[in-house]
Amino acid sequence: MTDPNAAKRAVAYAAADLVKDGMRLGLGSGSTFLFVLERLGERMRNESLRISGVPTSTSTAAAAQKHGIPLLGMVEIDWLDLAIDGADEIDPHKHMIKGGGAALAREKIVAAAAKEMIVIVDESKIVPVLGARFPLPVEVLAFGWKQTERAVAATGCIPSLRRTASKDPVVTDNGNYILDCKFDGIADPKRLHDQLNAIPGVLDNGLFVGMAGRVIVGNTDGKVRFLP
Ligand code: 5RP
């Protein structure tokens, strides 16, 4: 039987194998990134690799600890050697939508502190235009979120408050809400990024513009390739 996680594992392992002894890492979030932790834990045991990392979510922090990876807080670092993270969509300019796991704000802070952000995706995440398929996550303060939602809608989307299975609002690690914003494709990601972040009540949005370094793409056959 074929491994349903073959592409994710392949791309995550390829990224984890680029990590060098002594590096301080930005630890991303999501199902693909979990395989990076698996491989890093294995390398720590087998090769005595010494690393530490800043987690981008409480769930990543818990998973990293399970693999014995020492954690750092943002206040303990000036910069990181490398951040590794997944994405929800990536376009030909390597601009991305992130935040499917509600960790976008911390992911952006951590990636911005890193010398390079390595992005790991499978083929399904590569799109010609961002936002035609995946709704853009926007993290907003709970206070006044309805007003914020109206202002966000005026940028040309249909926002919807992200809820749990029991219909409560999803609360991020920062104590905020997420609006998932359905656009009909995002023509100018940089412009929209700046427009959204200028709205009172918006903490950050899931557009990562000009932040990706190397992008590794995994295939179901276990092969990986680097985007040119
Ligand atoms: C979390 C993220 C993730 O990196 C993104 O959602 C990809 O996740 P997955 O690897 O599970 O598809 O941005 O906020």
PDB file of N, CA, C and O in Angstrom, residues 48-112:
ATOM      1  N   SER A  48      24.490  12.622  16.604  1.00  0.00           N
ATOM      2  CA  SER A  48      24.794  13.572  17.697  1.00  0.00           C
ATOM      3  C   SER A  48      24.642  15.027  17.241  1.00  0.00           C
ATOM      4  O   SER A  48      25.397  15.899  17.670  1.00  0.00           O
ATOM      5  N   LEU A  49      23.701  15.250  16.336  1.00  0.00           N
ATOM      6  CA  LEU A  49      23.411  16.621  15.879  1.00  0.00           C
ATOM      7  C   LEU A  49      22.916  17.438  17.060  1.00  0.00           C
ATOM      8  O   LEU A  49      22.023  17.004  17.787  1.00  0.00           O
ATOM      9  N   ARG A  50      23.525  18.640  17.234  1.00  0.00           N
ATOM     10  CA  ARG A  50      23.068  19.528  18.313  1.00  0.00           C
ATOM     11  C   ARG A  50      22.370  20.733  17.686  1.00  0.00           C
ATOM     12  O   ARG A  50      22.982  21.458  16.888  1.00  0.00           O
ATOM     13  N   ILE A  51      21.103  20.891  18.035  1.00  0.00           N
ATOM     14  CA  ILE A  51      20.330  22.029  17.507  1.00  0.00           C
ATOM     15  C   ILE A  51      19.413  22.544  18.610  1.00  0.00           C
ATOM     16  O   ILE A  51      19.241  21.887  19.643  1.00  0.00           O
ATOM     17  N   SER A  52      18.831  23.709  18.355  1.00  0.00           N
ATOM     18  CA  SER A  52      17.766  24.208  19.217  1.00  0.00           C
ATOM     19  C   SER A  52      16.831  25.011  18.320  1.00  0.00           C
ATOM     20  O   SER A  52      17.204  25.350  17.184  1.00  0.00           O
ATOM     21  N   GLY A  53      15.627  25.281  18.810  1.00  0.00           N
ATOM     22  CA  GLY A  53      14.689  25.965  17.924  1.00  0.00           C
ATOM     23  C   GLY A  53      13.627  26.753  18.650  1.00  0.00           C
ATOM     24  O   GLY A  53      13.266  26.448  19.786  1.00  0.00           O
ATOM     25  N   VAL A  54      13.139  27.785  17.940  1.00  0.00           N
ATOM     26  CA  VAL A  54      12.003  28.569  18.434  1.00  0.00           C
ATOM     27  C   VAL A  54      10.738  28.010  17.785  1.00  0.00           C
ATOM     28  O   VAL A  54      10.630  28.021  16.553  1.00  0.00           O
ATOM     29  N   PRO A  55       9.782  27.506  18.558  1.00  0.00           N
ATOM     30  CA  PRO A  55       8.558  26.959  17.969  1.00  0.00           C
ATOM     31  C   PRO A  55       7.581  28.060  17.563  1.00  0.00           C
ATOM     32  O   PRO A  55       7.511  29.094  18.223  1.00  0.00           O
ATOM     33  N   THR A  56       6.831  27.822  16.481  1.00  0.00           N
ATOM     34  CA  THR A  56       5.869  28.820  16.007  1.00  0.00           C
ATOM     35  C   THR A  56       4.457  28.575  16.537  1.00  0.00           C
ATOM     36  O   THR A  56       3.540  29.318  16.196  1.00  0.00           O
ATOM     37  N   SER A  57       4.295  27.519  17.326  1.00  0.00           N
ATOM     38  CA  SER A  57       2.966  27.246  17.905  1.00  0.00           C
ATOM     39  C   SER A  57       3.141  26.366  19.136  1.00  0.00           C
ATOM     40  O   SER A  57       4.185  25.712  19.296  1.00  0.00           O
ATOM     41  N   THR A  58       2.123  26.349  19.958  1.00  0.00           N
ATOM     42  CA  THR A  58       2.188  25.493  21.152  1.00  0.00           C
ATOM     43  C   THR A  58       2.206  24.020  20.730  1.00  0.00           C
ATOM     44  O   THR A  58       2.861  23.207  21.381  1.00  0.00           O
ATOM     45  N   SER A  59       1.515  23.690  19.633  1.00  0.00           N
ATOM     46  CA  SER A  59       1.520  22.285  19.207  1.00  0.00           C
ATOM     47  C   SER A  59       2.898  21.869  18.695  1.00  0.00           C
ATOM     48  O   SER A  59       3.364  20.755  18.966  1.00  0.00           O
ATOM     49  N   THR A  60       3.571  22.764  17.990  1.00  0.00           N
ATOM     50  CA  THR A  60       4.947  22.451  17.560  1.00  0.00           C
ATOM     51  C   THR A  60       5.869  22.328  18.773  1.00  0.00           C
ATOM     52  O   THR A  60       6.736  21.444  18.807  1.00  0.00           O
ATOM     53  N   ALA A  61       5.680  23.191  19.767  1.00  0.00           N
ATOM     54  CA  ALA A  61       6.521  23.121  20.969  1.00  0.00           C
ATOM     55  C   ALA A  61       6.375  21.742  21.618  1.00  0.00           C
ATOM     56  O   ALA A  61       7.377  21.104  21.975  1.00  0.00           O
ATOM     57  N   ALA A  62       5.129  21.273  21.730  1.00  0.00           N
ATOM     58  CA  ALA A  62       4.889  19.966  22.359  1.00  0.00           C
ATOM     59  C   ALA A  62       5.525  18.844  21.533  1.00  0.00           C
ATOM     60  O   ALA A  62       6.176  17.937  22.073  1.00  0.00           O
ATOM     61  N   ALA A  63       5.368  18.911  20.213  1.00  0.00           N
ATOM     62  CA  ALA A  63       5.920  17.859  19.344  1.00  0.00           C
ATOM     63  C   ALA A  63       7.449  17.877  19.377  1.00  0.00           C
ATOM     64  O   ALA A  63       8.096  16.824  19.402  1.00  0.00           O
ATOM     65  N   ALA A  64       8.035  19.068  19.392  1.00  0.00           N
ATOM     66  CA  ALA A  64       9.505  19.170  19.423  1.00  0.00           C
ATOM     67  C   ALA A  64      10.050  18.568  20.712  1.00  0.00           C
ATOM     68  O   ALA A  64      11.071  17.868  20.697  1.00  0.00           O
ATOM     69  N   GLN A  65       9.365  18.839  21.797  1.00  0.00           N
ATOM     70  CA  GLN A  65       9.821  18.291  23.083  1.00  0.00           C
ATOM     71  C   GLN A  65       9.766  16.772  23.077  1.00  0.00           C
ATOM     72  O   GLN A  65      10.640  16.108  23.619  1.00  0.00           O
ATOM     73  N   LYS A  66       8.734  16.231  22.426  1.00  0.00           N
ATOM     74  CA  LYS A  66       8.610  14.763  22.322  1.00  0.00           C
ATOM     75  C   LYS A  66       9.817  14.159  21.602  1.00  0.00           C
ATOM     76  O   LYS A  66      10.241  13.042  21.876  1.00  0.00           O
ATOM     77  N   HIS A  67      10.360  14.916  20.658  1.00  0.00           N
ATOM     78  CA  HIS A  67      11.531  14.428  19.909  1.00  0.00           C
ATOM     79  C   HIS A  67      12.851  14.852  20.560  1.00  0.00           C
ATOM     80  O   HIS A  67      13.918  14.660  19.965  1.00  0.00           O
ATOM     81  N   GLY A  68      12.767  15.466  21.731  1.00  0.00           N
ATOM     82  CA  GLY A  68      13.985  15.825  22.472  1.00  0.00           C
ATOM     83  C   GLY A  68      14.713  17.036  21.925  1.00  0.00           C
ATOM     84  O   GLY A  68      15.914  17.202  22.157  1.00  0.00           O
ATOM     85  N   ILE A  69      13.991  17.900  21.176  1.00  0.00           N
ATOM     86  CA  ILE A  69      14.644  19.086  20.585  1.00  0.00           C
ATOM     87  C   ILE A  69      14.563  20.244  21.588  1.00  0.00           C
ATOM     88  O   ILE A  69      13.465  20.648  21.984  1.00  0.00           O
ATOM     89  N   PRO A  70      15.711  20.792  22.009  1.00  0.00           N
ATOM     90  CA  PRO A  70      15.696  21.901  22.976  1.00  0.00           C
ATOM     91  C   PRO A  70      15.024  23.147  22.384  1.00  0.00           C
ATOM     92  O   PRO A  70      15.277  23.498  21.228  1.00  0.00           O
ATOM     93  N   LEU A  71      14.189  23.782  23.180  1.00  0.00           N
ATOM     94  CA  LEU A  71      13.436  24.946  22.701  1.00  0.00           C
ATOM     95  C   LEU A  71      14.043  26.248  23.208  1.00  0.00           C
ATOM     96  O   LEU A  71      14.601  26.304  24.298  1.00  0.00           O
ATOM     97  N   LEU A  72      13.900  27.286  22.385  1.00  0.00           N
ATOM     98  CA  LEU A  72      14.339  28.638  22.741  1.00  0.00           C
ATOM     99  C   LEU A  72      13.128  29.558  22.648  1.00  0.00           C
ATOM    100  O   LEU A  72      12.219  29.317  21.851  1.00  0.00           O
ATOM    101  N   GLY A  73      13.143  30.632  23.429  1.00  0.00           N
ATOM    102  CA  GLY A  73      12.126  31.667  23.276  1.00  0.00           C
ATOM    103  C   GLY A  73      12.659  32.743  22.343  1.00  0.00           C
ATOM    104  O   GLY A  73      13.880  32.891  22.199  1.00  0.00           O
ATOM    105  N   MET A  74      11.758  33.508  21.717  1.00  0.00           N
ATOM    106  CA  MET A  74      12.210  34.580  20.809  1.00  0.00           C
ATOM    107  C   MET A  74      13.121  35.566  21.531  1.00  0.00           C
ATOM    108  O   MET A  74      14.042  36.111  20.920  1.00  0.00           O
ATOM    109  N   VAL A  75      12.847  35.829  22.818  1.00  0.00           N
ATOM    110  CA  VAL A  75      13.668  36.819  23.545  1.00  0.00           C
ATOM    111  C   VAL A  75      15.105  36.341  23.756  1.00  0.00           C
ATOM    112  O   VAL A  75      15.977  37.138  24.072  1.00  0.00           O
ATOM    113  N   GLU A  76      15.330  35.053  23.578  1.00  0.00           N
ATOM    114  CA  GLU A  76      16.686  34.518  23.790  1.00  0.00           C
ATOM    115  C   GLU A  76      17.572  34.614  22.562  1.00  0.00           C
ATOM    116  O   GLU A  76      18.745  34.280  22.605  1.00  0.00           O
ATOM    117  N   ILE A  77      16.991  35.014  21.426  1.00  0.00           N
ATOM    118  CA  ILE A  77      17.784  34.998  20.190  1.00  0.00           C
ATOM    119  C   ILE A  77      17.833  36.372  19.532  1.00  0.00           C
ATOM    120  O   ILE A  77      16.904  37.176  19.690  1.00  0.00           O
ATOM    121  N   ASP A  78      18.916  36.638  18.810  1.00  0.00           N
ATOM    122  CA  ASP A  78      18.965  37.842  17.970  1.00  0.00           C
ATOM    123  C   ASP A  78      18.513  37.488  16.554  1.00  0.00           C
ATOM    124  O   ASP A  78      17.882  38.270  15.863  1.00  0.00           O
ATOM    125  N   TRP A  79      18.893  36.301  16.130  1.00  0.00           N
ATOM    126  CA  TRP A  79      18.529  35.832  14.801  1.00  0.00           C
ATOM    127  C   TRP A  79      18.576  34.310  14.803  1.00  0.00           C
ATOM    128  O   TRP A  79      19.124  33.703  15.728  1.00  0.00           O
ATOM    129  N   LEU A  80      18.016  33.723  13.759  1.00  0.00           N
ATOM    130  CA  LEU A  80      18.023  32.256  13.614  1.00  0.00           C
ATOM    131  C   LEU A  80      18.787  31.895  12.343  1.00  0.00           C
ATOM    132  O   LEU A  80      18.790  32.655  11.374  1.00  0.00           O
ATOM    133  N   ASP A  81      19.416  30.732  12.361  1.00  0.00           N
ATOM    134  CA  ASP A  81      20.162  30.308  11.172  1.00  0.00           C
ATOM    135  C   ASP A  81      19.223  29.964  10.021  1.00  0.00           C
ATOM    136  O   ASP A  81      19.505  30.228   8.852  1.00  0.00           O
ATOM    137  N   LEU A  82      18.107  29.345  10.381  1.00  0.00           N
ATOM    138  CA  LEU A  82      17.217  28.787   9.360  1.00  0.00           C
ATOM    139  C   LEU A  82      15.820  28.648   9.959  1.00  0.00           C
ATOM    140  O   LEU A  82      15.707  28.238  11.119  1.00  0.00           O
ATOM    141  N   ALA A  83      14.797  29.000   9.173  1.00  0.00           N
ATOM    142  CA  ALA A  83      13.428  28.642   9.556  1.00  0.00           C
ATOM    143  C   ALA A  83      12.934  27.642   8.520  1.00  0.00           C
ATOM    144  O   ALA A  83      13.248  27.785   7.330  1.00  0.00           O
ATOM    145  N   ILE A  84      12.234  26.635   8.968  1.00  0.00           N
ATOM    146  CA  ILE A  84      11.634  25.665   8.036  1.00  0.00           C
ATOM    147  C   ILE A  84      10.140  25.649   8.316  1.00  0.00           C
ATOM    148  O   ILE A  84       9.725  25.585   9.485  1.00  0.00           O
ATOM    149  N   ASP A  85       9.334  25.719   7.247  1.00  0.00           N
ATOM    150  CA  ASP A  85       7.884  25.750   7.467  1.00  0.00           C
ATOM    151  C   ASP A  85       7.152  25.288   6.214  1.00  0.00           C
ATOM    152  O   ASP A  85       7.711  25.321   5.111  1.00  0.00           O
ATOM    153  N   GLY A  86       5.910  24.883   6.412  1.00  0.00           N
ATOM    154  CA  GLY A  86       5.044  24.501   5.298  1.00  0.00           C
ATOM    155  C   GLY A  86       4.322  25.723   4.747  1.00  0.00           C
ATOM    156  O   GLY A  86       4.588  26.856   5.148  1.00  0.00           O
ATOM    157  N   ALA A  87       3.397  25.486   3.828  1.00  0.00           N
ATOM    158  CA  ALA A  87       2.582  26.578   3.269  1.00  0.00           C
ATOM    159  C   ALA A  87       1.266  25.989   2.789  1.00  0.00           C
ATOM    160  O   ALA A  87       1.159  24.783   2.540  1.00  0.00           O
ATOM    161  N   ASP A  88       0.278  26.857   2.658  1.00  0.00           N
ATOM    162  CA  ASP A  88      -1.015  26.406   2.131  1.00  0.00           C
ATOM    163  C   ASP A  88      -1.099  26.602   0.624  1.00  0.00           C
ATOM    164  O   ASP A  88      -1.712  25.802  -0.073  1.00  0.00           O
ATOM    165  N   GLU A  89      -0.491  27.680   0.142  1.00  0.00           N
ATOM    166  CA  GLU A  89      -0.375  27.899  -1.301  1.00  0.00           C
ATOM    167  C   GLU A  89       0.936  28.633  -1.566  1.00  0.00           C
ATOM    168  O   GLU A  89       1.372  29.451  -0.752  1.00  0.00           O
ATOM    169  N   ILE A  90       1.520  28.373  -2.730  1.00  0.00           N
ATOM    170  CA  ILE A  90       2.720  29.122  -3.142  1.00  0.00           C
ATOM    171  C   ILE A  90       2.618  29.403  -4.643  1.00  0.00           C
ATOM    172  O   ILE A  90       2.221  28.524  -5.417  1.00  0.00           O
ATOM    173  N   ASP A  91       2.946  30.641  -5.034  1.00  0.00           N
ATOM    174  CA  ASP A  91       2.793  31.029  -6.450  1.00  0.00           C
ATOM    175  C   ASP A  91       4.160  31.050  -7.152  1.00  0.00           C
ATOM    176  O   ASP A  91       5.187  30.796  -6.515  1.00  0.00           O
ATOM    177  N   PRO A  92       4.202  31.331  -8.438  1.00  0.00           N
ATOM    178  CA  PRO A  92       5.474  31.287  -9.168  1.00  0.00           C
ATOM    179  C   PRO A  92       6.515  32.298  -8.654  1.00  0.00           C
ATOM    180  O   PRO A  92       7.704  32.151  -8.923  1.00  0.00           O
ATOM    181  N   HIS A  93       6.081  33.339  -7.933  1.00  0.00           N
ATOM    182  CA  HIS A  93       7.031  34.297  -7.344  1.00  0.00           C
ATOM    183  C   HIS A  93       7.463  33.874  -5.938  1.00  0.00           C
ATOM    184  O   HIS A  93       8.142  34.633  -5.248  1.00  0.00           O
ATOM    185  N   LYS A  94       7.030  32.707  -5.498  1.00  0.00           N
ATOM    186  CA  LYS A  94       7.295  32.188  -4.150  1.00  0.00           C
ATOM    187  C   LYS A  94       6.600  33.015  -3.069  1.00  0.00           C
ATOM    188  O   LYS A  94       7.024  33.037  -1.924  1.00  0.00           O
ATOM    189  N   HIS A  95       5.573  33.758  -3.455  1.00  0.00           N
ATOM    190  CA  HIS A  95       4.713  34.372  -2.443  1.00  0.00           C
ATOM    191  C   HIS A  95       3.777  33.267  -1.944  1.00  0.00           C
ATOM    192  O   HIS A  95       3.423  32.344  -2.709  1.00  0.00           O
ATOM    193  N   MET A  96       3.360  33.397  -0.693  1.00  0.00           N
ATOM    194  CA  MET A  96       2.607  32.278  -0.098  1.00  0.00           C
ATOM    195  C   MET A  96       1.385  32.744   0.664  1.00  0.00           C
ATOM    196  O   MET A  96       1.329  33.875   1.142  1.00  0.00           O
ATOM    197  N   ILE A  97       0.449  31.803   0.808  1.00  0.00           N
ATOM    198  CA  ILE A  97      -0.593  31.906   1.842  1.00  0.00           C
ATOM    199  C   ILE A  97      -0.245  30.885   2.896  1.00  0.00           C
ATOM    200  O   ILE A  97       0.029  29.726   2.591  1.00  0.00           O
ATOM    201  N   LYS A  98      -0.232  31.340   4.165  1.00  0.00           N
ATOM    202  CA  LYS A  98      -0.037  30.455   5.306  1.00  0.00           C
ATOM    203  C   LYS A  98      -1.104  30.760   6.349  1.00  0.00           C
ATOM    204  O   LYS A  98      -1.806  31.741   6.260  1.00  0.00           O
ATOM    205  N   GLY A  99      -1.183  29.896   7.349  1.00  0.00           N
ATOM    206  CA  GLY A  99      -2.125  30.150   8.443  1.00  0.00           C
ATOM    207  C   GLY A  99      -3.256  29.154   8.532  1.00  0.00           C
ATOM    208  O   GLY A  99      -4.173  29.318   9.342  1.00  0.00           O
ATOM    209  N   GLY A 100      -3.180  28.098   7.694  1.00  0.00           N
ATOM    210  CA  GLY A 100      -4.186  27.039   7.786  1.00  0.00           C
ATOM    211  C   GLY A 100      -4.248  26.455   9.188  1.00  0.00           C
ATOM    212  O   GLY A 100      -5.300  25.982   9.641  1.00  0.00           O
ATOM    213  N   GLY A 101      -3.132  26.502   9.885  1.00  0.00           N
ATOM    214  CA  GLY A 101      -3.079  25.998  11.265  1.00  0.00           C
ATOM    215  C   GLY A 101      -3.165  27.116  12.293  1.00  0.00           C
ATOM    216  O   GLY A 101      -2.888  26.900  13.477  1.00  0.00           O
ATOM    217  N   ALA A 102      -3.545  28.312  11.853  1.00  0.00           N
ATOM    218  CA  ALA A 102      -3.784  29.469  12.740  1.00  0.00           C
ATOM    219  C   ALA A 102      -2.502  30.002  13.403  1.00  0.00           C
ATOM    220  O   ALA A 102      -2.585  30.740  14.372  1.00  0.00           O
ATOM    221  N   ALA A 103      -1.339  29.632  12.860  1.00  0.00           N
ATOM    222  CA  ALA A 103      -0.080  30.042  13.504  1.00  0.00           C
ATOM    223  C   ALA A 103       0.631  31.149  12.721  1.00  0.00           C
ATOM    224  O   ALA A 103       1.801  31.423  12.949  1.00  0.00           O
ATOM    225  N   LEU A 104      -0.078  31.808  11.807  1.00  0.00           N
ATOM    226  CA  LEU A 104       0.580  32.698  10.847  1.00  0.00           C
ATOM    227  C   LEU A 104       1.395  33.827  11.479  1.00  0.00           C
ATOM    228  O   LEU A 104       2.474  34.154  10.994  1.00  0.00           O
ATOM    229  N   ALA A 105       0.910  34.419  12.565  1.00  0.00           N
ATOM    230  CA  ALA A 105       1.624  35.583  13.126  1.00  0.00           C
ATOM    231  C   ALA A 105       2.980  35.161  13.675  1.00  0.00           C
ATOM    232  O   ALA A 105       4.001  35.792  13.389  1.00  0.00           O
ATOM    233  N   ARG A 106       2.982  34.090  14.454  1.00  0.00           N
ATOM    234  CA  ARG A 106       4.273  33.639  15.007  1.00  0.00           C
ATOM    235  C   ARG A 106       5.176  33.100  13.892  1.00  0.00           C
ATOM    236  O   ARG A 106       6.396  33.264  13.928  1.00  0.00           O
ATOM    237  N   GLU A 107       4.554  32.433  12.914  1.00  0.00           N
ATOM    238  CA  GLU A 107       5.357  31.907  11.788  1.00  0.00           C
ATOM    239  C   GLU A 107       6.067  33.047  11.063  1.00  0.00           C
ATOM    240  O   GLU A 107       7.230  32.919  10.659  1.00  0.00           O
ATOM    241  N   LYS A 108       5.371  34.185  10.919  1.00  0.00           N
ATOM    242  CA  LYS A 108       5.975  35.310  10.186  1.00  0.00           C
ATOM    243  C   LYS A 108       7.085  35.959  11.010  1.00  0.00           C
ATOM    244  O   LYS A 108       8.147  36.316  10.485  1.00  0.00           O
ATOM    245  N   ILE A 109       6.841  36.101  12.310  1.00  0.00           N
ATOM    246  CA  ILE A 109       7.863  36.705  13.185  1.00  0.00           C
ATOM    247  C   ILE A 109       9.123  35.841  13.174  1.00  0.00           C
ATOM    248  O   ILE A 109      10.246  36.343  13.055  1.00  0.00           O
ATOM    249  N   VAL A 110       8.923  34.545  13.283  1.00  0.00           N
ATOM    250  CA  VAL A 110      10.069  33.621  13.333  1.00  0.00           C
ATOM    251  C   VAL A 110      10.792  33.600  11.977  1.00  0.00           C
ATOM    252  O   VAL A 110      12.026  33.677  11.928  1.00  0.00           O
ATOM    253  N   ALA A 111      10.042  33.542  10.894  1.00  0.00           N
ATOM    254  CA  ALA A 111      10.678  33.518   9.565  1.00  0.00           C
ATOM    255  C   ALA A 111      11.459  34.804   9.319  1.00  0.00           C
ATOM    256  O   ALA A 111      12.547  34.783   8.736  1.00  0.00           O
ATOM    257  N   ALA A 112      10.913  35.931   9.787  1.00  0.00           N
ATOM    258  CA  ALA A 112      11.586  37.217   9.581  1.00  0.00           C
ATOM    259  C   ALA A 112      12.893  37.304  10.376  1.00  0.00           C
ATOM    260  O   ALA A 112      13.783  38.083  10.018  1.00  0.00           O
TER     261      ALA A 112
END
